[in-house]
PDB file of C-alpha atoms in Angstrom:
ATOM      1  CA  MET A   1      85.811  76.589 114.284  1.00 53.00           C
ATOM      2  CA  ARG A   2      85.535  77.501 117.842  1.00 59.00           C
ATOM      3  CA  PHE A   3      85.626  81.070 118.993  1.00 61.00           C
ATOM      4  CA  HIS A   4      87.951  80.545 122.103  1.00 63.00           C
ATOM      5  CA  ARG A   5      90.190  79.176 119.732  1.00 73.00           C
ATOM      6  CA  MET A   6      90.627  82.596 117.501  1.00 80.00           C
ATOM      7  CA  ASN A   7      93.818  84.345 117.895  1.00 87.00           C
ATOM      8  CA  VAL A   8      92.588  87.484 116.135  1.00 88.00           C
ATOM      9  CA  ALA A   9      89.180  89.330 117.528  1.00 85.00           C
ATOM     10  CA  LEU A  10      86.227  90.156 114.887  1.00 85.00           C
ATOM     11  CA  VAL A  11      85.867  93.343 115.861  1.00 87.00           C
ATOM     12  CA  PRO A  12      85.596  96.608 113.653  1.00 89.00           C
ATOM     13  CA  ARG A  13      89.027  98.272 112.620  1.00 93.00           C
ATOM     14  CA  ASN A  14      89.890 101.260 110.524  1.00 93.00           C
ATOM     15  CA  ALA A  15      92.762 101.520 108.211  1.00 94.00           C
ATOM     16  CA  LEU A  16      95.143 102.829 110.924  1.00 95.00           C
ATOM     17  CA  ASN A  17      94.051  99.993 113.148  1.00 95.00           C
ATOM     18  CA  CYS A  18      94.547  97.076 110.067  1.00 96.00           C
ATOM     19  CA  LEU A  19      98.062  98.227 109.498  1.00 96.00           C
ATOM     20  CA  ASP A  20      98.745  98.853 113.208  1.00 96.00           C
ATOM     21  CA  LEU A  21      97.689  94.884 113.679  1.00 96.00           C
ATOM     22  CA  ALA A  22      99.623  93.942 110.336  1.00 97.00           C
ATOM     23  CA  ILE A  23     103.037  95.472 111.983  1.00 96.00           C
ATOM     24  CA  ARG A  24     102.219  93.537 115.253  1.00 95.00           C
ATOM     25  CA  PHE A  25     101.500  90.577 113.288  1.00 95.00           C
ATOM     26  CA  TYR A  26     104.873  90.645 111.149  1.00 96.00           C
ATOM     27  CA  GLY A  27     106.933  91.462 114.476  1.00 94.00           C
ATOM     28  CA  ARG A  28     105.335  88.507 116.244  1.00 93.00           C
ATOM     29  CA  PHE A  29     106.311  85.926 113.144  1.00 94.00           C
ATOM     30  CA  LEU A  30     109.345  87.826 111.941  1.00 94.00           C
ATOM     31  CA  VAL A  31     111.668  84.840 111.553  1.00 92.00           C
ATOM     32  CA  PRO A  32     108.946  82.605 109.656  1.00 92.00           C
ATOM     33  CA  ILE A  33     107.927  85.690 107.517  1.00 94.00           C
ATOM     34  CA  LEU A  34     111.699  86.528 106.652  1.00 95.00           C
ATOM     35  CA  LYS A  35     112.205  82.795 105.660  1.00 93.00           C
ATOM     36  CA  LEU A  36     109.441  83.031 103.435  1.00 94.00           C
ATOM     37  CA  TRP A  37     110.516  86.552 102.315  1.00 96.00           C
ATOM     38  CA  ALA A  38     113.974  85.042 101.431  1.00 95.00           C
ATOM     39  CA  VAL A  39     112.566  82.209  99.388  1.00 94.00           C
ATOM     40  CA  PHE A  40     110.952  84.722  97.078  1.00 96.00           C
ATOM     41  CA  ALA A  41     113.049  87.593  97.285  1.00 97.00           C
ATOM     42  CA  LEU A  42     116.606  85.977  96.864  1.00 97.00           C
ATOM     43  CA  PRO A  43     115.836  84.465  93.191  1.00 97.00           C
ATOM     44  CA  ALA A  44     113.919  88.344  92.438  1.00 97.00           C
ATOM     45  CA  CYS A  45     116.540  90.071  93.445  1.00 97.00           C
ATOM     46  CA  LEU A  46     119.051  87.754  91.426  1.00 97.00           C
ATOM     47  CA  LEU A  47     117.228  88.171  88.370  1.00 97.00           C
ATOM     48  CA  VAL A  48     116.782  91.856  88.597  1.00 96.00           C
ATOM     49  CA  TYR A  49     120.746  92.027  89.237  1.00 95.00           C
ATOM     50  CA  LEU A  50     121.128  89.941  86.165  1.00 95.00           C
ATOM     51  CA  LEU A  51     118.807  91.980  83.815  1.00 94.00           C
ATOM     52  CA  CYS A  52     120.279  95.461  84.700  1.00 91.00           C
ATOM     53  CA  TYR A  53     123.958  93.986  84.649  1.00 88.00           C
ATOM     54  CA  TYR A  54     123.505  92.697  81.021  1.00 90.00           C
ATOM     55  CA  PHE A  55     120.504  94.498  79.384  1.00 89.00           C
ATOM     56  CA  LEU A  56     120.733  97.827  81.487  1.00 83.00           C
ATOM     57  CA  ILE A  57     116.876  97.362  82.661  1.00 85.00           C
ATOM     58  CA  GLU A  58     115.326 100.560  84.639  1.00 86.00           C
ATOM     59  CA  MET A  59     113.409 100.752  87.772  1.00 90.00           C
ATOM     60  CA  LYS A  60     110.081  99.916  86.062  1.00 91.00           C
ATOM     61  CA  THR A  61     111.334  96.385  85.259  1.00 92.00           C
ATOM     62  CA  ALA A  62     112.670  95.816  88.592  1.00 94.00           C
ATOM     63  CA  VAL A  63     109.235  97.132  89.962  1.00 94.00           C
ATOM     64  CA  THR A  64     107.659  94.357  87.409  1.00 95.00           C
ATOM     65  CA  VAL A  65     109.662  91.689  88.672  1.00 96.00           C
ATOM     66  CA  ALA A  66     108.980  92.279  92.286  1.00 97.00           C
ATOM     67  CA  TRP A  67     104.921  92.733  91.569  1.00 96.00           C
ATOM     68  CA  PHE A  68     104.859  89.237  89.914  1.00 97.00           C
ATOM     69  CA  ALA A  69     107.183  87.886  92.545  1.00 97.00           C
ATOM     70  CA  SER A  70     105.157  89.325  95.518  1.00 97.00           C
ATOM     71  CA  SER A  71     102.145  87.180  94.301  1.00 96.00           C
ATOM     72  CA  PRO A  72     103.034  83.671  95.655  1.00 96.00           C
ATOM     73  CA  LEU A  73     104.459  85.467  98.689  1.00 96.00           C
ATOM     74  CA  GLY A  74     101.329  86.919  99.448  1.00 96.00           C
ATOM     75  CA  VAL A  75      99.240  83.841  99.009  1.00 95.00           C
ATOM     76  CA  LEU A  76     101.468  81.787 101.407  1.00 94.00           C
ATOM     77  CA  LEU A  77     101.361  84.418 103.920  1.00 95.00           C
ATOM     78  CA  THR A  78      97.675  85.439 103.644  1.00 94.00           C
ATOM     79  CA  TRP A  79      96.862  81.368 103.876  1.00 93.00           C
ATOM     80  CA  ASN A  80      98.574  80.799 106.765  1.00 92.00           C
ATOM     81  CA  SER A  81      97.718  84.322 108.492  1.00 93.00           C
ATOM     82  CA  ALA A  82      94.113  83.168 107.861  1.00 91.00           C
ATOM     83  CA  LEU A  83      94.824  79.747 109.505  1.00 89.00           C
ATOM     84  CA  PHE A  84      96.276  81.147 112.307  1.00 91.00           C
ATOM     85  CA  SER A  85      94.073  83.818 113.154  1.00 90.00           C
ATOM     86  CA  PHE A  86      90.858  81.061 112.983  1.00 87.00           C
ATOM     87  CA  GLY A  87      92.532  79.158 115.737  1.00 84.00           C
ATOM     88  CA  GLU A  88      93.201  76.415 113.255  1.00 83.00           C
ATOM     89  CA  THR A  89      97.378  76.518 113.760  1.00 81.00           C
ATOM     90  CA  GLN A  90      99.554  77.538 116.306  1.00 77.00           C
ATOM     91  CA  GLY A  91     101.549  79.992 114.234  1.00 76.00           C
ATOM     92  CA  ILE A  92     102.833  80.550 111.029  1.00 79.00           C
ATOM     93  CA  GLY A  93     105.827  77.552 111.214  1.00 73.00           C
ATOM     94  CA  SER A  94     108.317  76.298 109.182  1.00 72.00           C
ATOM     95  CA  LEU A  95     108.921  76.913 105.182  1.00 73.00           C
ATOM     96  CA  ARG A  96     107.601  72.933 104.778  1.00 75.00           C
ATOM     97  CA  ARG A  97     104.185  73.741 106.541  1.00 77.00           C
ATOM     98  CA  GLN A  98     103.299  76.920 105.278  1.00 79.00           C
ATOM     99  CA  PHE A  99     103.175  75.443 101.835  1.00 83.00           C
ATOM    100  CA  GLN A 100     100.776  72.544 100.576  1.00 81.00           C
ATOM    101  CA  PRO A 101     100.095  71.146  97.260  1.00 82.00           C
ATOM    102  CA  LEU A 102      96.557  72.201  97.144  1.00 82.00           C
ATOM    103  CA  MET A 103      97.748  75.953  97.005  1.00 89.00           C
ATOM    104  CA  ILE A 104      99.756  75.725  93.527  1.00 92.00           C
ATOM    105  CA  PRO A 105      96.477  76.171  91.408  1.00 93.00           C
ATOM    106  CA  LEU A 106      95.437  78.910  93.579  1.00 94.00           C
ATOM    107  CA  MET A 107      98.986  80.668  93.306  1.00 95.00           C
ATOM    108  CA  LEU A 108      98.545  80.017  89.320  1.00 95.00           C
ATOM    109  CA  ARG A 109      95.144  81.898  89.365  1.00 95.00           C
ATOM    110  CA  CYS A 110      96.516  84.364  91.697  1.00 95.00           C
ATOM    111  CA  LEU A 111      99.676  85.098  88.997  1.00 96.00           C
ATOM    112  CA  PHE A 112      97.020  85.341  86.306  1.00 96.00           C
ATOM    113  CA  ASP A 113      94.952  87.895  87.975  1.00 94.00           C
ATOM    114  CA  ARG A 114      98.493  89.849  88.418  1.00 95.00           C
ATOM    115  CA  ALA A 115      98.882  89.671  84.824  1.00 95.00           C
ATOM    116  CA  LEU A 116      95.442  90.981  84.135  1.00 94.00           C
ATOM    117  CA  LEU A 117      95.947  93.819  86.206  1.00 93.00           C
ATOM    118  CA  PHE A 118      99.590  94.343  84.931  1.00 95.00           C
ATOM    119  CA  ILE A 119      97.838  95.327  81.468  1.00 94.00           C
ATOM    120  CA  GLY A 120      97.308  98.813  82.133  1.00 93.00           C
ATOM    121  CA  PRO A 121     100.857  99.615  83.540  1.00 93.00           C
ATOM    122  CA  ALA A 122     102.295  97.881  80.783  1.00 94.00           C
ATOM    123  CA  LEU A 123     100.965 100.226  78.239  1.00 93.00           C
ATOM    124  CA  VAL A 124     101.640 102.989  80.466  1.00 93.00           C
ATOM    125  CA  PHE A 125     105.399 102.494  81.171  1.00 91.00           C
ATOM    126  CA  TYR A 126     106.580  99.991  77.958  1.00 91.00           C
ATOM    127  CA  THR A 127     105.013 101.933  75.425  1.00 89.00           C
ATOM    128  CA  ASP A 128     105.649 105.214  73.675  1.00 87.00           C
ATOM    129  CA  SER A 129     102.275 105.723  71.659  1.00 91.00           C
ATOM    130  CA  PHE A 130     100.357 108.420  72.956  1.00 91.00           C
ATOM    131  CA  LEU A 131      97.280 106.347  72.222  1.00 94.00           C
ATOM    132  CA  THR A 132      98.399 103.068  74.000  1.00 94.00           C
ATOM    133  CA  ILE A 133      99.611 105.409  77.251  1.00 93.00           C
ATOM    134  CA  MET A 134      96.016 106.950  77.335  1.00 94.00           C
ATOM    135  CA  LEU A 135      94.423 103.683  76.994  1.00 95.00           C
ATOM    136  CA  GLY A 136      96.700 102.302  79.752  1.00 94.00           C
ATOM    137  CA  ILE A 137      95.582 105.232  82.228  1.00 93.00           C
ATOM    138  CA  LEU A 138      92.052 104.057  81.253  1.00 94.00           C
ATOM    139  CA  TYR A 139      92.328 100.458  81.839  1.00 94.00           C
ATOM    140  CA  LEU A 140      94.283 101.488  85.367  1.00 90.00           C
ATOM    141  CA  PHE A 141      90.834 102.919  86.620  1.00 88.00           C
ATOM    142  CA  PHE A 142      88.388 100.433  84.559  1.00 86.00           C
ATOM    143  CA  PRO A 143      88.622  97.707  84.653  1.00 89.00           C
ATOM    144  CA  GLY A 144      91.788  98.242  86.764  1.00 91.00           C
ATOM    145  CA  ILE A 145      90.769  98.871  90.005  1.00 90.00           C
ATOM    146  CA  TRP A 146      87.232  96.841  89.663  1.00 89.00           C
ATOM    147  CA  LEU A 147      89.284  93.754  88.884  1.00 90.00           C
ATOM    148  CA  ALA A 148      91.659  94.522  91.940  1.00 90.00           C
ATOM    149  CA  LEU A 149      89.065  94.597  94.332  1.00 88.00           C
ATOM    150  CA  ARG A 150      86.907  91.347  92.860  1.00 85.00           C
ATOM    151  CA  ASN A 151      89.583  89.403  93.085  1.00 88.00           C
ATOM    152  CA  GLY A 152      91.525  91.154  95.982  1.00 89.00           C
ATOM    153  CA  PHE A 153      89.881  88.756  98.503  1.00 92.00           C
ATOM    154  CA  ARG A 154      90.470  85.589  96.795  1.00 91.00           C
ATOM    155  CA  VAL A 155      93.293  83.766  98.912  1.00 93.00           C
ATOM    156  CA  GLU A 156      90.850  84.664 102.111  1.00 90.00           C
ATOM    157  CA  HIS A 157      88.134  82.865 100.406  1.00 87.00           C
ATOM    158  CA  ALA A 158      90.157  79.909  99.761  1.00 88.00           C
ATOM    159  CA  ALA A 159      91.923  79.886 102.946  1.00 87.00           C
ATOM    160  CA  LEU A 160      88.055  80.168 104.605  1.00 84.00           C
ATOM    161  CA  LYS A 161      86.709  77.476 102.576  1.00 83.00           C
ATOM    162  CA  GLN A 162      89.765  75.279 103.710  1.00 83.00           C
ATOM    163  CA  ILE A 163      88.842  76.089 107.421  1.00 79.00           C
ATOM    164  CA  GLY A 164      84.784  74.908 106.732  1.00 74.00           C
ATOM    165  CA  ILE A 165      83.560  78.823 107.360  1.00 72.00           C
ATOM    166  CA  ALA A 166      82.876  79.377 103.933  1.00 57.00           C
ATOM    167  CA  GLY A 167      80.705  76.097 103.484  1.00 48.00           C
ATOM    168  CA  GLN A 168      77.843  77.066 106.117  1.00 46.00           C
ATOM    169  CA  GLU A 169      75.631  78.035 103.296  1.00 47.00           C
ATOM    170  CA  GLU A 170      75.621  77.692  99.748  1.00 47.00           C
ATOM    171  CA  ASN A 171      75.838  81.570  98.929  1.00 49.00           C
ATOM    172  CA  SER A 172      76.728  82.767 102.551  1.00 49.00           C
ATOM    173  CA  HIS A 173      80.718  83.683 101.434  1.00 52.00           C
ATOM    174  CA  ASP A 174      81.463  84.461  97.802  1.00 59.00           C
ATOM    175  CA  HIS A 175      78.309  86.055  96.823  1.00 68.00           C
ATOM    176  CA  ARG A 176      77.986  88.085  99.845  1.00 75.00           C
ATOM    177  CA  THR A 177      81.491  89.370  99.914  1.00 79.00           C
ATOM    178  CA  LYS A 178      80.847  90.431  96.162  1.00 81.00           C
ATOM    179  CA  ASP A 179      77.880  92.500  97.375  1.00 84.00           C
ATOM    180  CA  LEU A 180      80.110  94.004 100.005  1.00 85.00           C
ATOM    181  CA  ILE A 181      82.593  94.931  97.704  1.00 88.00           C
ATOM    182  CA  SER A 182      79.985  96.744  95.383  1.00 86.00           C
ATOM    183  CA  THR A 183      78.264  98.502  98.210  1.00 87.00           C
ATOM    184  CA  HIS A 184      81.282  99.638  99.923  1.00 88.00           C
ATOM    185  CA  PHE A 185      83.918 100.170  96.836  1.00 90.00           C
ATOM    186  CA  SER A 186      84.737 103.784  97.510  1.00 90.00           C
ATOM    187  CA  THR A 187      86.015 102.906 101.136  1.00 91.00           C
ATOM    188  CA  LEU A 188      87.692 100.038  99.909  1.00 93.00           C
ATOM    189  CA  CYS A 189      89.418 102.114  96.942  1.00 93.00           C
ATOM    190  CA  TRP A 190      90.525 104.677  99.782  1.00 94.00           C
ATOM    191  CA  ARG A 191      91.890 101.844 102.269  1.00 94.00           C
ATOM    192  CA  GLY A 192      93.825 100.086  99.503  1.00 94.00           C
ATOM    193  CA  ALA A 193      95.247 103.634  98.092  1.00 94.00           C
ATOM    194  CA  TRP A 194      96.300 104.196 101.663  1.00 95.00           C
ATOM    195  CA  THR A 195      98.000 100.966 102.395  1.00 96.00           C
ATOM    196  CA  LEU A 196      99.678 101.388  99.189  1.00 95.00           C
ATOM    197  CA  PHE A 197     100.857 104.867 100.115  1.00 96.00           C
ATOM    198  CA  PHE A 198     102.111 103.799 103.729  1.00 97.00           C
ATOM    199  CA  CYS A 199     104.134 100.852 102.348  1.00 96.00           C
ATOM    200  CA  TYR A 200     105.744 103.011  99.696  1.00 95.00           C
ATOM    201  CA  ILE A 201     106.786 105.569 102.007  1.00 96.00           C
ATOM    202  CA  LEU A 202     108.006 102.865 104.444  1.00 96.00           C
ATOM    203  CA  THR A 203     110.114 101.255 101.737  1.00 96.00           C
ATOM    204  CA  CYS A 204     111.694 104.549 100.861  1.00 93.00           C
ATOM    205  CA  VAL A 205     112.416 105.566 104.457  1.00 95.00           C
ATOM    206  CA  LEU A 206     114.069 101.813 105.174  1.00 96.00           C
ATOM    207  CA  PHE A 207     116.166 101.909 101.844  1.00 94.00           C
ATOM    208  CA  ILE A 208     117.421 104.749 102.568  1.00 91.00           C
ATOM    209  CA  THR A 209     118.421 104.254 106.065  1.00 94.00           C
ATOM    210  CA  PHE A 210     120.001 100.852 105.671  1.00 95.00           C
ATOM    211  CA  ASP A 211     121.539 102.592 102.105  1.00 91.00           C
ATOM    212  CA  TYR A 212     123.134 105.410 104.690  1.00 90.00           C
ATOM    213  CA  LEU A 213     123.690 102.914 107.414  1.00 92.00           C
ATOM    214  CA  CYS A 214     125.614 100.793 105.047  1.00 91.00           C
ATOM    215  CA  SER A 215     127.671 103.507 103.608  1.00 88.00           C
ATOM    216  CA  THR A 216     128.568 104.777 106.718  1.00 88.00           C
ATOM    217  CA  LEU A 217     129.316 101.645 109.086  1.00 89.00           C
ATOM    218  CA  LEU A 218     130.303  99.280 106.423  1.00 86.00           C
ATOM    219  CA  ASP A 219     131.467 101.432 103.405  1.00 85.00           C
ATOM    220  CA  ILE A 220     129.417  99.871 101.087  1.00 86.00           C
ATOM    221  CA  ASN A 221     128.198 101.968  98.314  1.00 85.00           C
ATOM    222  CA  ILE A 222     124.579 101.415  97.147  1.00 87.00           C
ATOM    223  CA  LEU A 223     123.288 105.002  96.317  1.00 83.00           C
ATOM    224  CA  ILE A 224     124.250 107.878  98.552  1.00 78.00           C
ATOM    225  CA  GLY A 225     128.307 106.344  98.703  1.00 74.00           C
ATOM    226  CA  GLN A 226     128.008 106.512  94.916  1.00 75.00           C
ATOM    227  CA  MET A 227     127.271 110.577  95.371  1.00 71.00           C
ATOM    228  CA  PRO A 228     130.197 112.044  97.361  1.00 60.00           C
ATOM    229  CA  TYR A 229     128.511 115.485  97.210  1.00 55.00           C
ATOM    230  CA  ALA A 230     125.319 114.466  98.266  1.00 52.00           C
ATOM    231  CA  PHE A 231     125.118 116.548 101.305  1.00 52.00           C
ATOM    232  CA  ASP A 232     126.985 119.653  99.832  1.00 55.00           C
ATOM    233  CA  PRO A 233     124.369 122.365  99.714  1.00 56.00           C
ATOM    234  CA  ASP A 234     126.300 124.119  96.661  1.00 57.00           C
ATOM    235  CA  ASN A 235     126.082 121.284  94.740  1.00 54.00           C
ATOM    236  CA  ILE A 236     122.518 120.188  95.348  1.00 52.00           C
ATOM    237  CA  GLY A 237     121.529 119.948  91.433  1.00 53.00           C
ATOM    238  CA  ASP A 238     124.402 117.324  90.988  1.00 60.00           C
ATOM    239  CA  PRO A 239     123.268 114.727  93.520  1.00 61.00           C
ATOM    240  CA  ILE A 240     119.772 115.074  92.365  1.00 64.00           C
ATOM    241  CA  SER A 241     120.513 114.107  88.692  1.00 68.00           C
ATOM    242  CA  ASN A 242     122.936 111.498  89.907  1.00 69.00           C
ATOM    243  CA  ALA A 243     120.438 109.685  92.100  1.00 68.00           C
ATOM    244  CA  LEU A 244     117.803 109.507  89.281  1.00 69.00           C
ATOM    245  CA  LEU A 245     120.459 107.906  86.840  1.00 73.00           C
ATOM    246  CA  LEU A 246     121.667 105.578  89.647  1.00 74.00           C
ATOM    247  CA  LEU A 247     117.827 104.565  90.878  1.00 75.00           C
ATOM    248  CA  SER A 248     117.268 104.010  86.890  1.00 76.00           C
ATOM    249  CA  THR A 249     120.361 101.894  85.956  1.00 80.00           C
ATOM    250  CA  ASP A 250     122.581 100.782  88.989  1.00 87.00           C
ATOM    251  CA  PRO A 251     122.550  96.993  89.515  1.00 91.00           C
ATOM    252  CA  ARG A 252     122.902  97.462  93.292  1.00 91.00           C
ATOM    253  CA  VAL A 253     120.489  99.998  93.888  1.00 92.00           C
ATOM    254  CA  LEU A 254     117.570  98.257  91.920  1.00 94.00           C
ATOM    255  CA  THR A 255     118.354  94.839  93.178  1.00 95.00           C
ATOM    256  CA  VAL A 256     118.379  96.180  96.884  1.00 95.00           C
ATOM    257  CA  PHE A 257     115.174  98.375  96.105  1.00 95.00           C
ATOM    258  CA  THR A 258     113.319  95.084  94.902  1.00 96.00           C
ATOM    259  CA  GLY A 259     114.428  93.484  98.000  1.00 97.00           C
ATOM    260  CA  PHE A 260     113.362  96.216 100.431  1.00 97.00           C
ATOM    261  CA  ILE A 261     109.832  96.224  98.146  1.00 97.00           C
ATOM    262  CA  LEU A 262     109.427  92.534  98.845  1.00 97.00           C
ATOM    263  CA  LEU A 263     110.376  92.984 102.473  1.00 97.00           C
ATOM    264  CA  ILE A 264     107.397  95.793 102.942  1.00 97.00           C
ATOM    265  CA  TYR A 265     104.797  93.835 101.295  1.00 97.00           C
ATOM    266  CA  PRO A 266     103.718  91.518 103.865  1.00 97.00           C
ATOM    267  CA  VAL A 267     102.954  94.508 105.830  1.00 97.00           C
ATOM    268  CA  GLY A 268     100.482  95.662 103.008  1.00 97.00           C
ATOM    269  CA  ARG A 269      99.105  92.339 102.147  1.00 97.00           C
ATOM    270  CA  LEU A 270      98.349  91.730 106.255  1.00 96.00           C
ATOM    271  CA  ALA A 271      96.617  94.903 106.196  1.00 97.00           C
ATOM    272  CA  TRP A 272      94.115  94.096 103.757  1.00 96.00           C
ATOM    273  CA  PHE A 273      93.545  90.629 105.086  1.00 96.00           C
ATOM    274  CA  PHE A 274      92.227  92.451 108.195  1.00 96.00           C
ATOM    275  CA  THR A 275      90.507  95.123 106.294  1.00 95.00           C
ATOM    276  CA  TYR A 276      88.398  91.705 104.853  1.00 93.00           C
ATOM    277  CA  LEU A 277      87.904  90.901 108.278  1.00 92.00           C
ATOM    278  CA  ASP A 278      86.890  94.634 109.225  1.00 92.00           C
ATOM    279  CA  LEU A 279      84.379  94.399 105.798  1.00 90.00           C
ATOM    280  CA  ARG A 280      82.918  91.274 107.025  1.00 87.00           C
ATOM    281  CA  VAL A 281      82.295  92.140 110.815  1.00 88.00           C
ATOM    282  CA  ARG A 282      81.433  95.891 109.991  1.00 87.00           C
ATOM    283  CA  TYR A 283      78.814  95.229 107.523  1.00 85.00           C
ATOM    284  CA  ASP A 284      77.839  92.053 107.637  1.00 78.00           C
ATOM    285  CA  CYS A 285      77.596  90.872 111.353  1.00 76.00           C
ATOM    286  CA  TRP A 286      80.047  88.098 110.383  1.00 73.00           C
ATOM    287  CA  ASP A 287      81.088  87.408 114.113  1.00 60.00           C
ATOM    288  CA  MET A 288      77.506  87.094 115.057  1.00 64.00           C
ATOM    289  CA  GLU A 289      76.911  84.760 112.525  1.00 59.00           C
ATOM    290  CA  LEU A 290      79.818  82.448 113.266  1.00 64.00           C
ATOM    291  CA  ARG A 291      78.760  82.463 116.818  1.00 64.00           C
ATOM    292  CA  MET A 292      75.137  81.453 115.961  1.00 64.00           C
ATOM    293  CA  ALA A 293      76.597  78.948 113.858  1.00 58.00           C
ATOM    294  CA  GLU A 294      78.749  77.820 116.752  1.00 60.00           C
ATOM    295  CA  VAL A 295      76.043  77.680 119.165  1.00 60.00           C
ATOM    296  CA  SER A 296      73.767  75.910 116.516  1.00 58.00           C
ATOM    297  CA  GLN A 297      76.254  73.340 115.675  1.00 61.00           C
ATOM    298  CA  ARG A 298      76.964  72.401 119.726  1.00 64.00           C
ATOM    299  CA  LEU A 299      72.666  72.178 120.298  1.00 62.00           C
ATOM    300  CA  THR A 300      72.840  69.386 117.698  1.00 67.00           C
ATOM    301  CA  ARG A 301      75.501  67.583 118.952  1.00 60.00           C
ATOM    302  CA  LYS A 302      73.794  67.738 122.281  1.00 59.00           C
ATOM    303  CA  GLU A 303      70.464  66.508 120.850  1.00 54.00           C
ATOM    304  CA  VAL A 304      72.211  63.922 118.837  1.00 53.00           C
ATOM    305  CA  VAL A 305      73.328  62.458 122.088  1.00 51.00           C
ATOM    306  CA  LEU A 306      70.348  63.148 124.191  1.00 51.00           C
TER     307      LEU A 306
END
């Protein structure tokens, strides 16, 4: 690699800085990211609509579909973002350039990781037994959080190995990253929780805004349009109960909400990628290591020429 080709500075960033950089990155490559979003969001939304229309599924099933659909979306997004960040490409590019056959095993492995993490929520939301619910809650904390952080940088590892950074020394990348995760476990937990909360709030805000604009400007009723007395202070109880019912059963509401979950997901995934860069720079002096490796390679080539 060459530092003059890097498009993202290797400097320490806090959680807000990572989110800010993720939003800027999202805005710069809005069209390619939206194309990538459409590849996974449209089938996921269609599946949610059909399941809700024919089988009367609830919000938890729609979130489950979005949970698994976001895995390959995150792999492609993070892979191409890492290549661009380290100057290997000029941008995210077209859909054909974003996908490579060697990424298929990585996508399957990440889907397997998602399935392991989903055991806890599945025990909580898809069972009625008190014992299984308690087991699910325990699984969410351990080994759920541990698995999420341990496997959370799998795509970053693979992308940097493809670039050639991870192979500088035999144990210079994966093992040291695991040590950093163990040492700064609480910090990563807080950052992950903050990123998740921010994406949740942003998803709800954009969904409500889109719903209101559709109802007001286009006369398309999704959620608010199906509650005629939503803004009547004398009937505040009925709109709340109606909204909860529609959020649980209405195909249009669940479909649109699934689309917005996948639309905001890239912000959180990019912020997590920049969190990884901050972890390596802040606690591992990664920028100095890579720069010294670059100088060493340059001097070696000069000696060979001489």
